[in-house]
C-alpha positions as a Python dict, from the first residue, in 0.01 Angstrom:
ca = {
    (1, 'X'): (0, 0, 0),
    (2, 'X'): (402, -73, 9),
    (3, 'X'): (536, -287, -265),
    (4, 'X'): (897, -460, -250),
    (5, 'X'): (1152, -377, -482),
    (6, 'X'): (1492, -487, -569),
    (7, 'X'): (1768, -273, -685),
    (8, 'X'): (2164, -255, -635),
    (9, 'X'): (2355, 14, -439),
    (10, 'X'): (2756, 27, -488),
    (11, 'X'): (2950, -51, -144),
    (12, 'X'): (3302, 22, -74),
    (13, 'X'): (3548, -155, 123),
    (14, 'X'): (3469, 38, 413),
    (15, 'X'): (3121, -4, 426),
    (16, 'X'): (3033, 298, 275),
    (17, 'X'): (2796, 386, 17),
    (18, 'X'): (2807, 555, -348),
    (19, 'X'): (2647, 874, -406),
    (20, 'X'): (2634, 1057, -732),
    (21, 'X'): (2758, 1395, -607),
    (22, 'X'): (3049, 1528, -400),
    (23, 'X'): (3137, 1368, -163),
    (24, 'X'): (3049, 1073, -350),
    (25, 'X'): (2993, 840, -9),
    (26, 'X'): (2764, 843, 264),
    (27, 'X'): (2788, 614, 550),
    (28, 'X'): (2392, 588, 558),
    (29, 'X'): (2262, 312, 331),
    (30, 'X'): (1922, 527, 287),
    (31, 'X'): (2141, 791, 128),
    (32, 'X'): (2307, 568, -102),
    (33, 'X'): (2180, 550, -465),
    (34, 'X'): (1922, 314, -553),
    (35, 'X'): (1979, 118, -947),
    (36, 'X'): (1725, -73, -1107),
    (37, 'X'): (1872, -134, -1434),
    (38, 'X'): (2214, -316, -1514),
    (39, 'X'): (2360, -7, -1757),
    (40, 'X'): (2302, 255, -1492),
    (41, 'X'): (2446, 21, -1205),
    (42, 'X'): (2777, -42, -1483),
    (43, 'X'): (2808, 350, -1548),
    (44, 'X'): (2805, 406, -1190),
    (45, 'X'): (3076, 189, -1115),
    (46, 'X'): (3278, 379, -1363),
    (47, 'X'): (3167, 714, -1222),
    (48, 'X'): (3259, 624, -902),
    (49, 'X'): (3593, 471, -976),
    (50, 'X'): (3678, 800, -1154),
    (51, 'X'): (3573, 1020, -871),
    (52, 'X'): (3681, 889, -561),
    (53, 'X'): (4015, 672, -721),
    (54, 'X'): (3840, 370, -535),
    (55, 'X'): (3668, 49, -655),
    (56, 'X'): (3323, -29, -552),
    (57, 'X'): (3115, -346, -504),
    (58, 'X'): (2781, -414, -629),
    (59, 'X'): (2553, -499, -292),
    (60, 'X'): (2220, -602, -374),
    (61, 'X'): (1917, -447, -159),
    (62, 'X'): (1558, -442, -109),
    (63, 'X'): (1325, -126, -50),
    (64, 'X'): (937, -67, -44),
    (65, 'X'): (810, 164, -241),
    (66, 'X'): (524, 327, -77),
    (67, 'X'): (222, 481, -280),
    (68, 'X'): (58, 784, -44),
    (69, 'X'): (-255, 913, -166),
    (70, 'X'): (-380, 1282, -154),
    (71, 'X'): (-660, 1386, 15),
}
């Protein structure tokens, strides 16, 4: 059973996405970072400010989370 979930991914100018390692942006939203919480989604701003020189913005998203049973 899928569940919906709401999180934040960090967006630059040009449409691309945050990532936490080098290069630091993807173009695909699935690749981008997911946050949950408001500290991680503040330290990530920072983190990405420090790595790539450029300002992000905080996009908010939705995503299922998908529970797959073994059998």
């Amino acid at each position: 059973m899928s569940i919906e979930r709401n999180g934040h991914v960090l967006k630059y100018e040009d449409g691309r996405y945050y990532i936490e390692e080098a290069p630091y942006a993807t173009a695909k939203l699935d690749e981008a970072k997911i946050y949950t919480k408001y500290f991680d989604l503040v330290e990530a701003q920072g983190a990405a400010l420090r790595h790539t020189g450029e300002a992000v913005k905080i996009t908010a998203v939705s995503f299922y989370v998908c529970n797959i049973a073994e059998k």
